[in-house]
Coordinates of N, CA and C in Angstrom, one line a residue:
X1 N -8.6 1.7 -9.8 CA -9.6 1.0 -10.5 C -10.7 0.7 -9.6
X2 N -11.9 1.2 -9.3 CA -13.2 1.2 -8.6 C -13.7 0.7 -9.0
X3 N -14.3 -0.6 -8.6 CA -15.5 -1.7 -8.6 C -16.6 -1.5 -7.9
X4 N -17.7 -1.6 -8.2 CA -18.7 -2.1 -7.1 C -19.2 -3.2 -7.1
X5 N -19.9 -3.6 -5.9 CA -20.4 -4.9 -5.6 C -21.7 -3.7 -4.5
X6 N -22.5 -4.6 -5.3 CA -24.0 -4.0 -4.6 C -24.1 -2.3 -4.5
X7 N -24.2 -1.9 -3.5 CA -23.9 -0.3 -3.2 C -22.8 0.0 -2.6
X8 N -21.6 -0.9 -1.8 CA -20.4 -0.9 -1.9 C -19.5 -0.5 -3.0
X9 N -18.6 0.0 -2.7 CA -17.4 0.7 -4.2 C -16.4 0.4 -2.9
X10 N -15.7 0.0 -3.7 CA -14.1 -0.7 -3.2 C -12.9 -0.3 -4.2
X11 N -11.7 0.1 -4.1 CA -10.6 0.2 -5.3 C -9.8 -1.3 -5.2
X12 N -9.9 -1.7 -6.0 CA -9.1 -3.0 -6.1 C -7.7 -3.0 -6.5
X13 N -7.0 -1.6 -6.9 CA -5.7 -1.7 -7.8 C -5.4 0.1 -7.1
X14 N -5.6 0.5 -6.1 CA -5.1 1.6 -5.4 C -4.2 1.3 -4.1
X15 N -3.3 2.5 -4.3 CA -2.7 1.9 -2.7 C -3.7 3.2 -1.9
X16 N -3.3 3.0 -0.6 CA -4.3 4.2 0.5 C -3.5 5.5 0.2
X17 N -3.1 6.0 -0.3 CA -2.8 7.5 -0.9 C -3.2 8.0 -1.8
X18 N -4.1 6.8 -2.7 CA -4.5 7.1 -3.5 C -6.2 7.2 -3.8
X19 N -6.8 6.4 -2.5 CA -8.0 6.8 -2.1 C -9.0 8.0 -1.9
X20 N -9.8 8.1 -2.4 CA -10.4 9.8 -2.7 C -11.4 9.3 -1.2
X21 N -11.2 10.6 -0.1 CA -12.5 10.4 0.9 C -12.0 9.7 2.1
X22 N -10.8 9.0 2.3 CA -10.2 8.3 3.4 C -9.2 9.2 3.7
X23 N -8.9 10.1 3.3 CA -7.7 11.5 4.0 C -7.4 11.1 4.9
X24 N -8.3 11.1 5.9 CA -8.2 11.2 7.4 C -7.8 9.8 8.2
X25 N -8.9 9.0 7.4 CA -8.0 7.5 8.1 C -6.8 7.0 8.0
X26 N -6.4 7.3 6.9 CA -5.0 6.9 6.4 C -3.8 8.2 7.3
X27 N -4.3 8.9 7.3 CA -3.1 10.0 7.9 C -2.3 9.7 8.3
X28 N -2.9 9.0 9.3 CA -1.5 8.4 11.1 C -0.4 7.1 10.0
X29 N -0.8 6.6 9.0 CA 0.0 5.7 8.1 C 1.0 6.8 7.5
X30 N 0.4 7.7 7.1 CA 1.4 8.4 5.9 C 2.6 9.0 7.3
X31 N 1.7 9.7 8.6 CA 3.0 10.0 9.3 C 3.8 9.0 9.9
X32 N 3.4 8.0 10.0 CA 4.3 7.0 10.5 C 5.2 6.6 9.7
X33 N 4.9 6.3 8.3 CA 6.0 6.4 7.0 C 6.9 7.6 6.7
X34 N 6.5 9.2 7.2 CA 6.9 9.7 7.1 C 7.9 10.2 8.4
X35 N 8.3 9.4 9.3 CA 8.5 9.8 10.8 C 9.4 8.2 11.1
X36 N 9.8 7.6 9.8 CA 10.5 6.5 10.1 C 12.0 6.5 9.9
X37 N 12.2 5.9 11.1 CA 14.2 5.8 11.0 C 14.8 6.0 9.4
X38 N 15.5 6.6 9.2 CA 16.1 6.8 8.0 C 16.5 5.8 7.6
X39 N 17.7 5.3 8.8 CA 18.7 3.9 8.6 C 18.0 2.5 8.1
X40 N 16.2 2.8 8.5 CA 15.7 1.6 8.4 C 14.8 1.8 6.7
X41 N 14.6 3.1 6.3 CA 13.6 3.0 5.1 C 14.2 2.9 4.2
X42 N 13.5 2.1 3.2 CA 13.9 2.3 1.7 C 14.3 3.4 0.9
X43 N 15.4 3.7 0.1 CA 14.9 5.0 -0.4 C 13.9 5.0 -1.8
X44 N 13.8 6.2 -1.6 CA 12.7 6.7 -2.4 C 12.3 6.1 -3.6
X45 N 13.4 5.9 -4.6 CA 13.1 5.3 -5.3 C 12.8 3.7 -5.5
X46 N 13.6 3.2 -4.7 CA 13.2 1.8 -4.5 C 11.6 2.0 -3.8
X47 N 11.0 2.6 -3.0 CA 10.0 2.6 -2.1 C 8.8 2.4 -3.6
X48 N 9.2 3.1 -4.5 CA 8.0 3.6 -5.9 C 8.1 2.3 -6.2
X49 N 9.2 1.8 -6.8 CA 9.0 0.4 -7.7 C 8.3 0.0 -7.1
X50 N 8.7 0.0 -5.7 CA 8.1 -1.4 -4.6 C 6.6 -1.2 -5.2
X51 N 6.0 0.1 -5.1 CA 4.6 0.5 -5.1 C 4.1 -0.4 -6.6
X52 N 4.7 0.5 -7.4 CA 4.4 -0.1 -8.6 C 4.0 -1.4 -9.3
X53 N 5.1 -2.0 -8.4 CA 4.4 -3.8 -9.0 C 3.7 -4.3 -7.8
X54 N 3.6 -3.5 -6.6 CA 2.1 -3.7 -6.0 C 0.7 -3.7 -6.5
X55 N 0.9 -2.0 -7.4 CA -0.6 -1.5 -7.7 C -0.9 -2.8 -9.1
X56 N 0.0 -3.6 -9.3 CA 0.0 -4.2 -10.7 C -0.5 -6.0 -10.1
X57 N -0.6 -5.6 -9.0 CA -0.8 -7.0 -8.6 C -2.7 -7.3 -8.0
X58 N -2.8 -9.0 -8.5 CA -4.0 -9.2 -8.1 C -4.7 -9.0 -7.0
X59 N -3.4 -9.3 -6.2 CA -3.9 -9.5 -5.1 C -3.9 -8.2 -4.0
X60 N -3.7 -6.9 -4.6 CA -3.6 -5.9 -4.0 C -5.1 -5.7 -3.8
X61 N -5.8 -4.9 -2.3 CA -7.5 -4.8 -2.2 C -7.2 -3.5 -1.4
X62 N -7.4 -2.9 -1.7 CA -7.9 -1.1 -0.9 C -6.6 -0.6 -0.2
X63 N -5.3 -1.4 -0.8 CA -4.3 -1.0 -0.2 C -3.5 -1.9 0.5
X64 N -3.9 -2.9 0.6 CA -3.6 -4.2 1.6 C -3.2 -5.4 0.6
X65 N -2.1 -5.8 1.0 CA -1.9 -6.9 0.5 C -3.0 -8.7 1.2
X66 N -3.5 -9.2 0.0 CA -4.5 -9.9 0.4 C -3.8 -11.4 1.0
X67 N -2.6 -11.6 0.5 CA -1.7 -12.6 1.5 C -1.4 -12.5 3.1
X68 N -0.9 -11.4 3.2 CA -0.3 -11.2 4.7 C -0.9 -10.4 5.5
X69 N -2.0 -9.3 4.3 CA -2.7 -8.6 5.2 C -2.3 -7.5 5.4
X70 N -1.2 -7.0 5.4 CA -0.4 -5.9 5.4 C -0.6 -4.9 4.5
X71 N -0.5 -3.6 4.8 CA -0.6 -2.2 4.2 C 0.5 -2.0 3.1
X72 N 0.8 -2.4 1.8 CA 1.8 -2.6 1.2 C 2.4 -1.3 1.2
X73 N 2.0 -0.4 1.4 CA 3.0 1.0 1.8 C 3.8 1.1 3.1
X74 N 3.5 0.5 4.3 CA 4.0 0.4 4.9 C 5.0 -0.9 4.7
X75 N 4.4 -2.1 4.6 CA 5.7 -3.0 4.2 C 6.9 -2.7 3.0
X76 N 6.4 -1.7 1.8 CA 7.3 -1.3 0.9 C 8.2 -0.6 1.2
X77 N 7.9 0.5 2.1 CA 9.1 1.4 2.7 C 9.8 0.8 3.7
X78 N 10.2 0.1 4.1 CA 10.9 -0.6 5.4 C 12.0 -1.5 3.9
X79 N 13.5 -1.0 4.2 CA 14.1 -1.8 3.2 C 14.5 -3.0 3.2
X80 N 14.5 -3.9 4.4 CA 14.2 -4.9 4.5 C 13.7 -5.8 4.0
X81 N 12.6 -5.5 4.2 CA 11.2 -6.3 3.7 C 11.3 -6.6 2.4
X82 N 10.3 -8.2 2.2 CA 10.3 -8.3 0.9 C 8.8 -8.6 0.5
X83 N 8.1 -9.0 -0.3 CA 7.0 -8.9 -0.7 C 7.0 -10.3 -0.4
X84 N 5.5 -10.9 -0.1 CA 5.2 -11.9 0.6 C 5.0 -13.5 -0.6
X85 N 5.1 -12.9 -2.4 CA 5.5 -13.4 -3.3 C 6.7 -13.2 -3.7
X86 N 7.4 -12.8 -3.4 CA 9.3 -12.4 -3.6 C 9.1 -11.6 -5.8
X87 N 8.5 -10.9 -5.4 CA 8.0 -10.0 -6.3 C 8.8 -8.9 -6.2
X88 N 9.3 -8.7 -5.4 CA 10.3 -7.6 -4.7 C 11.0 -7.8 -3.7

């Protein structure tokens, strides 16, 4: 969902994979998600939900959670982790 403010365009409800034009910045994220201890990631399908009531959340901004600051793709895959509203 793409907003603007002035001549800025921001996605307010995207995670970074889903950014059109940032390919390249995000990369070293997707391989470090992709290049993570097994024993330690979420699986797959837990990793989506995690996404899902992310992209559903207010507080989600260009990918980042606006509480902690955090890349919610990266905090989602790590199975540990929980969301910084216990939303997951």
């Amino acid at each position: 969902m793409e907003q603007k403010t002035g001549n800025q365009r921001y996605c307010r409800k995207c995670l970074t994979r889903d950014m059109v034009g940032k390919e390249e910045y995000f990369r070293s994220l997707r391989e470090y998600i992709a290049n993570l201890d097994p024993d330690i990631k979420a699986d797959e399908a837990l990793y989506e939900e995690r996404l899902a009531v992310c992209k559903e959340c207010d507080l989600l901004l260009e990918g980042m959670c606006r509480i902690c600051g955090c890349y919610v793709e990266l905090r989602a895959v790590v199975a540990k982790n929980i969301c910084p509203r216990k939303k997951w």
